[in-house]
Amino acid sequence: MTISYRLPDGATLAFDAPATGLDIAERIGKKLAKQALAVRVNGELRDVYLPVPEDAEVEVITRDSDDGLELLRHDAAHVMAEAVQELFPDTQVTIGPTIENGFYYDFHREESFTPEDLEAIEQRMREIVRRNEDIRREVWDRDEAVRFFREQGEEFKAEIIRDLPEDEEVSIYRQGDFLDLCRGPHLPSTGKLGDGFRLTKLAGAYWRGDSSQPQLQRIYGTAWRDRKELKAYLKQVEEAEKRDHRKLGREMELFHQQEEAVGSMFWHPRGWRLRQRLEQYIREKMEKHGYQEVCTPQMMDRSLWERSGHWDKFGDDMFTLCTHDDRELAIKPMNCPGHVQIFKQGLKSYRDLPVRIGEFTTLFRNEAHGALHGLMRARTFGQDDAHIFCTEEQVNEETASFIRMLREVYEAFGFTDISVKFSDRPEVRAGADEVWDRAEASLKQAVESVGLDYTLNPGEGAFYGPKLEFVLRDAIGRDWQCGTLQVDFVLPERLDATYRAEDSSERRPVMLHRAVLGSLERFLGIVIESTAGHLPLWLSPMPVMVATIVNAVDDYAIEVRDRLAAAGVPAELDLRNEKISYKVREHSGKKVPVILVVGEREAAEGKVAMRRLGSKENRELGLDEAIEELARQRQLPL
RNA sequence: GCUCAUGUAGCUCAGUCGGUAGAGCACAUCCUUGGUAAGGAUGAGGUCACCGGUUCAAAUCCGGUCAUGAGCUCCA
């Protein structure tokens, strides 16, 4: 009897009897056998010491591959669990998956872990790696496994086993004296983990991600192939912290926050100019695309929010206040009910559709304390919010043209990597199932008609309708959900919006809720972090600084500033009695995109010396030429 | 809202065993008018987040509150 295994390079290895992954690796080379962490058999990852029973495609997995790294991280989680149980026997283990860059494990324990505990756990992990314990898979009887974990006081594990699908094998991995339920596969021994890991942080997490369930303690770690990769990662994290928008916001004199206004901004002059600039850009963009801007009340009577359904579904997030005559008002968390009121004024004909209504006024949402995060998650913020009232037949074209605009806008900020998620009906929702059927079908058809790839995001729709979510990838590889388009058959019904159709019957319009940037505050935060504060000239709140070398040229510097201003380029003057390097350093630190240096020579020749942020190059050019260039770059990229 | 951590000058941070507060930068004044990321001197600046407790004595120890950070839940 011969069994043959086909390798990725096409070669075939023949054995007389079923060989283990390790045997196969050994046949290929001694070194590979040493490095083997697992094998992929017909596409499925398996433990390296298990026999491969029949002819198969076999690939040996080492730490060099992505799969190998994933295995290392998974094992790091298990080694951590073993370390924790050795040091703190009263701890129950739950689950410990890999995540981007690392892993975590959730534990249940009466006492809290301290940062010192983390160090001790990490030390013990290194010891376990040195012990080089074998990690072996065992298949247990389901009831026996439940009984075992029960006896160990591991109620959470017992619960997981009980909930496993009937036909699934209950595999237990034995690693020294530590046994853990796990699907696997695993490294052959703890020594293979190496020393490229570190425990990073401690946080709370709910059992099964449900806030009504017990709270667990989650320990996060990062794990890499070796110490060098670990160091590179830690360095990268450090760099990312440097571009935190709250830090840059302070350095660039954009905004601040303080205790008395949690979740809101104090916008400083430069910050507000930036925020206004962004708003102006999207306003003009929307005008070009046929939107009309409106302004609706900041607060409206409770009864309207009850009719719209917000009171029920969004009530916890709404701020309310009472008038002297005991009326209860809600401060708007969304514009939709207001826009419906505008649509309803006067009779609308099918000839009027689509009606596109946009608004940028501030919204107020009572976000949970722990969710707040600078500009990224605020309680007061503006949105490039708009609602399109149209017929069912127009949903397609409106969706398509919205997506065109969205792409143009993202491109203006340098975001070209965009993906789409399709979110369908959530559990808590308004409207009958048949209405949802129609809304989902309609939106699905619209995405497909523009040839957009999308992934399904089940149960994540808004309470009034399904939605598309547009996710952009920023310059440092982070994903952000900004744009959204939601189809709504419910609100026009609830708030009784109608139009007169061709056959003179009264019909309900479909309402599309849509935003490209989403929260203007949040979008700014993303742009700031993604550019590390190096904003494009058209957006920058302080695009040009005119800095003098000697006071004798003050008058010329003033002329330069005034002529820039006349050409639509805001500029400030730095006439201080300081060295030019001092001025350059200071304004560069504040991320001013262009510094125009003027000294005796420039003044005499009607020139400026232009220095761009991030470059040491120093261009000397005529004043007219410089103004022309800067004015062009200051134009909104419409 | 939940868990853990943190809160000292405008910013970044020291502050040992509990003995009444320190640096650098920034700021002010004076000197310096200089060529592309820090010129020099002098000075001012703090209810150590807030409230309470222990103590002869609290930035320091204990409790509570608030805020911030990381994560969870939620979400733009």
Short mmCIF file of C-alpha atoms in Angstrom, two decimals, chain A residues 335-611:
data_model
loop_
_atom_site.label_atom_id
_atom_site.label_comp_id
_atom_site.label_asym_id
_atom_site.label_seq_id
_atom_site.Cartn_x
_atom_site.Cartn_y
_atom_site.Cartn_z
CA ASN A 335 -32.77 65.64 11.19
CA CYS A 336 -35.13 63.20 9.55
CA PRO A 337 -38.42 64.11 11.25
CA GLY A 338 -37.76 67.80 10.61
CA HIS A 339 -37.06 67.20 6.94
CA VAL A 340 -40.28 65.27 6.57
CA GLN A 341 -42.14 68.32 7.93
CA ILE A 342 -40.59 70.46 5.21
CA PHE A 343 -41.44 67.93 2.55
CA LYS A 344 -45.04 67.87 3.75
CA GLN A 345 -45.57 71.61 3.31
CA GLY A 346 -47.76 72.10 0.27
CA LEU A 347 -48.84 69.34 -2.08
CA LYS A 348 -46.06 67.46 -3.81
CA SER A 349 -46.44 66.07 -7.29
CA TYR A 350 -44.51 63.16 -8.74
CA ARG A 351 -43.02 65.85 -10.97
CA ASP A 352 -41.30 67.37 -7.89
CA LEU A 353 -39.47 64.17 -7.05
CA PRO A 354 -36.79 63.53 -6.16
CA VAL A 355 -36.60 66.19 -3.46
CA ARG A 356 -33.17 66.34 -1.85
CA ILE A 357 -32.97 68.17 1.47
CA GLY A 358 -29.68 68.73 3.27
CA GLU A 359 -28.74 70.20 6.65
CA PHE A 360 -25.54 70.74 8.64
CA THR A 361 -26.82 71.98 11.98
CA THR A 362 -25.60 70.47 15.22
CA LEU A 363 -27.09 67.22 16.47
CA PHE A 364 -27.13 66.13 20.09
CA ARG A 365 -26.88 62.57 21.25
CA ASN A 366 -26.49 61.40 24.79
CA GLU A 367 -23.73 58.93 24.14
CA ALA A 368 -22.57 56.62 26.92
CA HIS A 369 -19.69 58.10 28.92
CA GLY A 370 -17.33 55.32 28.05
CA ALA A 371 -17.97 55.73 24.33
CA LEU A 372 -16.80 59.35 24.14
CA HIS A 373 -13.51 59.96 22.38
CA GLY A 374 -12.42 63.42 21.29
CA LEU A 375 -13.76 64.37 17.88
CA MET A 376 -14.32 60.74 16.98
CA ARG A 377 -17.24 60.22 19.30
CA ALA A 378 -18.91 63.37 20.60
CA ARG A 379 -22.27 64.30 22.02
CA THR A 380 -22.65 67.36 19.82
CA PHE A 381 -21.65 67.22 16.20
CA GLY A 382 -22.64 68.26 12.70
CA GLN A 383 -23.39 65.90 9.86
CA ASP A 384 -23.53 66.26 6.12
CA ASP A 385 -27.02 64.93 6.54
CA ALA A 386 -29.62 64.81 3.80
CA HIS A 387 -32.83 63.06 2.94
CA ILE A 388 -33.98 62.22 -0.54
CA PHE A 389 -37.72 61.84 -1.08
CA CYS A 390 -38.31 59.83 -4.23
CA THR A 391 -40.39 57.14 -5.88
CA GLU A 392 -39.50 53.48 -5.56
CA GLU A 393 -38.38 53.53 -9.20
CA GLN A 394 -35.93 56.36 -8.47
CA VAL A 395 -34.10 54.54 -5.66
CA ASN A 396 -31.73 52.98 -8.17
CA GLU A 397 -30.61 56.17 -9.84
CA GLU A 398 -30.44 58.10 -6.56
CA THR A 399 -28.26 55.40 -5.03
CA ALA A 400 -25.99 55.36 -8.04
CA SER A 401 -25.56 59.11 -8.12
CA PHE A 402 -24.97 59.20 -4.37
CA ILE A 403 -22.20 56.66 -4.73
CA ARG A 404 -20.63 58.72 -7.52
CA MET A 405 -20.56 61.77 -5.27
CA LEU A 406 -19.21 59.78 -2.36
CA ARG A 407 -16.30 58.53 -4.42
CA GLU A 408 -15.46 62.04 -5.61
CA VAL A 409 -15.50 63.36 -2.08
CA TYR A 410 -13.35 60.61 -0.59
CA GLU A 411 -10.88 61.01 -3.39
CA ALA A 412 -10.52 64.71 -2.57
CA PHE A 413 -9.15 63.63 0.81
CA GLY A 414 -6.96 60.95 -0.69
CA PHE A 415 -9.17 58.06 0.40
CA THR A 416 -9.42 55.68 -2.54
CA ASP A 417 -9.72 52.33 -0.78
CA ILE A 418 -13.45 52.02 -0.13
CA SER A 419 -15.57 49.02 0.76
CA VAL A 420 -19.30 48.61 1.28
CA LYS A 421 -21.35 46.76 3.87
CA PHE A 422 -24.99 45.92 3.38
CA SER A 423 -26.87 45.87 6.70
CA ASP A 424 -30.29 44.28 6.80
CA ARG A 425 -33.14 44.28 9.35
CA PRO A 426 -32.21 44.47 13.04
CA GLU A 427 -34.17 42.76 15.78
CA VAL A 428 -35.50 46.00 17.20
CA ARG A 429 -37.23 47.71 14.29
CA ALA A 430 -40.24 49.61 13.08
CA GLY A 431 -42.38 48.57 10.13
CA ALA A 432 -43.91 45.33 8.89
CA ASP A 433 -41.82 42.50 7.50
CA GLU A 434 -43.26 42.89 4.01
CA VAL A 435 -42.15 46.52 3.98
CA TRP A 436 -38.66 45.40 4.98
CA ASP A 437 -38.73 42.81 2.22
CA ARG A 438 -39.35 45.54 -0.32
CA ALA A 439 -36.80 47.97 1.15
CA GLU A 440 -34.04 45.36 1.28
CA ALA A 441 -34.75 44.14 -2.23
CA SER A 442 -34.81 47.67 -3.56
CA LEU A 443 -31.49 48.64 -2.00
CA LYS A 444 -29.84 45.40 -3.00
CA GLN A 445 -30.89 45.97 -6.57
CA ALA A 446 -29.51 49.51 -6.46
CA VAL A 447 -26.04 48.44 -5.24
CA GLU A 448 -25.88 45.67 -7.75
CA SER A 449 -26.85 47.99 -10.55
CA VAL A 450 -23.80 50.20 -9.93
CA GLY A 451 -21.64 47.10 -9.88
CA LEU A 452 -20.42 47.60 -6.35
CA ASP A 453 -19.05 44.70 -4.34
CA TYR A 454 -20.46 44.50 -0.87
CA THR A 455 -20.34 42.27 2.16
CA LEU A 456 -23.40 41.34 4.15
CA ASN A 457 -23.74 42.70 7.66
CA PRO A 458 -26.76 40.84 8.99
CA GLY A 459 -29.05 42.48 11.54
CA GLU A 460 -27.16 45.78 11.60
CA GLY A 461 -29.65 48.01 9.78
CA ALA A 462 -31.26 51.14 11.21
CA PHE A 463 -34.55 50.62 12.99
CA TYR A 464 -36.44 52.16 10.06
CA GLY A 465 -34.67 50.52 7.15
CA PRO A 466 -31.72 48.63 5.66
CA LYS A 467 -28.53 50.51 4.93
CA LEU A 468 -25.32 50.62 2.99
CA GLU A 469 -22.25 51.54 4.99
CA PHE A 470 -19.21 52.90 3.23
CA VAL A 471 -15.92 52.08 4.86
CA LEU A 472 -12.76 53.92 3.91
CA ARG A 473 -9.21 52.83 4.65
CA ASP A 474 -6.96 55.67 5.80
CA ALA A 475 -3.28 56.33 5.18
CA ILE A 476 -2.18 54.19 8.12
CA GLY A 477 -4.40 51.27 7.23
CA ARG A 478 -7.28 51.83 9.62
CA ASP A 479 -10.88 51.33 8.51
CA TRP A 480 -13.56 53.90 9.21
CA GLN A 481 -17.24 53.75 8.53
CA CYS A 482 -18.27 57.21 7.40
CA GLY A 483 -20.75 57.26 4.55
CA THR A 484 -24.15 55.66 4.80
CA LEU A 485 -27.25 55.29 2.71
CA GLN A 486 -30.45 54.02 4.26
CA VAL A 487 -33.70 53.12 2.54
CA ASP A 488 -36.73 54.01 4.59
CA PHE A 489 -40.33 53.03 3.86
CA VAL A 490 -41.34 53.48 7.49
CA LEU A 491 -40.89 57.14 8.36
CA PRO A 492 -42.91 58.54 5.41
CA GLU A 493 -45.71 56.27 6.60
CA ARG A 494 -45.45 57.17 10.26
CA LEU A 495 -45.21 60.89 9.60
CA ASP A 496 -47.70 60.75 6.74
CA ALA A 497 -45.67 62.10 3.85
CA THR A 498 -47.41 61.82 0.48
CA TYR A 499 -47.18 62.93 -3.12
CA ARG A 500 -49.64 62.93 -5.99
CA ALA A 501 -48.82 60.29 -8.60
CA GLU A 502 -49.32 60.42 -12.36
CA ASP A 503 -52.69 58.68 -12.04
CA SER A 504 -53.65 61.33 -9.44
CA SER A 505 -53.58 58.78 -6.63
CA GLU A 506 -51.90 59.63 -3.33
CA ARG A 507 -48.64 57.77 -2.80
CA ARG A 508 -45.93 57.45 -0.17
CA PRO A 509 -42.48 58.62 -1.18
CA VAL A 510 -39.48 56.48 -0.30
CA MET A 511 -37.05 58.29 1.94
CA LEU A 512 -33.29 57.84 1.58
CA HIS A 513 -31.20 58.90 4.57
CA ARG A 514 -27.66 59.55 3.46
CA ALA A 515 -24.37 61.06 4.55
CA VAL A 516 -20.98 61.02 2.88
CA LEU A 517 -18.72 62.33 5.64
CA GLY A 518 -21.01 61.31 8.47
CA SER A 519 -20.09 63.32 11.53
CA LEU A 520 -18.07 66.34 10.38
CA GLU A 521 -16.18 66.27 13.67
CA ARG A 522 -15.30 62.64 13.33
CA PHE A 523 -14.32 62.99 9.70
CA LEU A 524 -11.97 65.81 10.64
CA GLY A 525 -10.45 63.60 13.31
CA ILE A 526 -9.86 60.90 10.72
CA VAL A 527 -8.30 63.37 8.27
CA ILE A 528 -6.07 64.83 10.99
CA GLU A 529 -4.80 61.44 12.14
CA SER A 530 -4.45 60.02 8.69
CA THR A 531 -2.39 63.01 7.50
CA ALA A 532 -0.59 63.45 10.84
CA GLY A 533 -1.82 67.06 10.72
CA HIS A 534 -0.37 67.70 7.27
CA LEU A 535 -3.65 68.98 5.85
CA PRO A 536 -4.00 69.83 2.16
CA LEU A 537 -3.68 73.54 1.46
CA TRP A 538 -7.34 73.87 0.46
CA LEU A 539 -8.48 72.61 3.85
CA SER A 540 -5.84 73.99 6.17
CA PRO A 541 -7.09 76.58 8.68
CA MET A 542 -3.83 78.51 8.41
CA PRO A 543 -2.45 77.77 4.96
CA VAL A 544 0.33 80.35 4.83
CA MET A 545 2.64 82.03 7.34
CA VAL A 546 4.70 85.01 6.19
CA ALA A 547 7.83 85.11 8.34
CA THR A 548 10.43 87.88 8.22
CA ILE A 549 14.15 87.62 8.77
CA VAL A 550 14.70 91.23 9.79
CA ASN A 551 12.25 93.96 10.81
CA ALA A 552 13.45 96.17 7.95
CA VAL A 553 11.19 94.12 5.62
CA ASP A 554 8.03 94.31 7.75
CA ASP A 555 6.24 96.51 5.23
CA TYR A 556 6.96 94.11 2.41
CA ALA A 557 5.74 91.16 4.51
CA ILE A 558 2.50 93.03 5.19
CA GLU A 559 2.07 93.59 1.47
CA VAL A 560 2.59 89.87 0.82
CA ARG A 561 0.00 88.95 3.44
CA ASP A 562 -2.56 91.45 2.11
CA ARG A 563 -2.16 90.37 -1.47
CA LEU A 564 -2.59 86.73 -0.48
CA ALA A 565 -5.73 87.61 1.44
CA ALA A 566 -7.06 89.48 -1.61
CA ALA A 567 -6.45 86.35 -3.66
CA GLY A 568 -8.47 84.30 -1.19
CA VAL A 569 -5.57 82.77 0.71
CA PRO A 570 -5.66 83.39 4.46
CA ALA A 571 -2.18 84.20 5.73
CA GLU A 572 -0.70 85.34 9.01
CA LEU A 573 2.37 87.41 9.73
CA ASP A 574 5.27 86.60 11.99
CA LEU A 575 7.19 89.85 12.45
CA ARG A 576 8.65 88.92 15.83
CA ASN A 577 12.23 89.63 16.68
CA GLU A 578 13.25 85.99 16.48
CA LYS A 579 15.65 84.00 14.34
CA ILE A 580 14.20 82.52 11.17
CA SER A 581 14.97 78.97 12.36
CA TYR A 582 12.98 79.63 15.49
CA LYS A 583 9.99 80.79 13.45
CA VAL A 584 10.25 77.88 11.02
CA ARG A 585 10.39 75.42 13.88
CA GLU A 586 7.39 76.90 15.62
CA HIS A 587 5.10 77.10 12.59
CA SER A 588 6.18 73.69 11.33
CA GLY A 589 5.20 72.32 14.71
CA LYS A 590 1.78 73.86 14.24
CA LYS A 591 1.57 72.19 10.83
CA VAL A 592 1.29 75.36 8.75
CA PRO A 593 1.51 73.99 5.17
CA VAL A 594 3.46 76.89 3.65
CA ILE A 595 5.96 79.29 5.18
CA LEU A 596 6.93 82.26 3.04
CA VAL A 597 10.24 83.62 4.27
CA VAL A 598 11.09 87.18 3.35
CA GLY A 599 14.38 88.95 3.99
CA GLU A 600 16.26 91.87 2.46
CA ARG A 601 16.88 90.01 -0.77
CA GLU A 602 13.23 89.01 -1.37
CA ALA A 603 11.97 92.48 -0.50
CA ALA A 604 14.40 94.09 -2.92
CA GLU A 605 13.51 91.71 -5.77
CA GLY A 606 9.76 91.30 -5.13
CA LYS A 607 10.18 87.63 -4.33
CA VAL A 608 9.37 85.12 -1.58
CA ALA A 609 11.18 81.99 -0.37
CA MET A 610 8.59 79.19 -0.14
CA ARG A 611 8.99 76.30 2.24
#
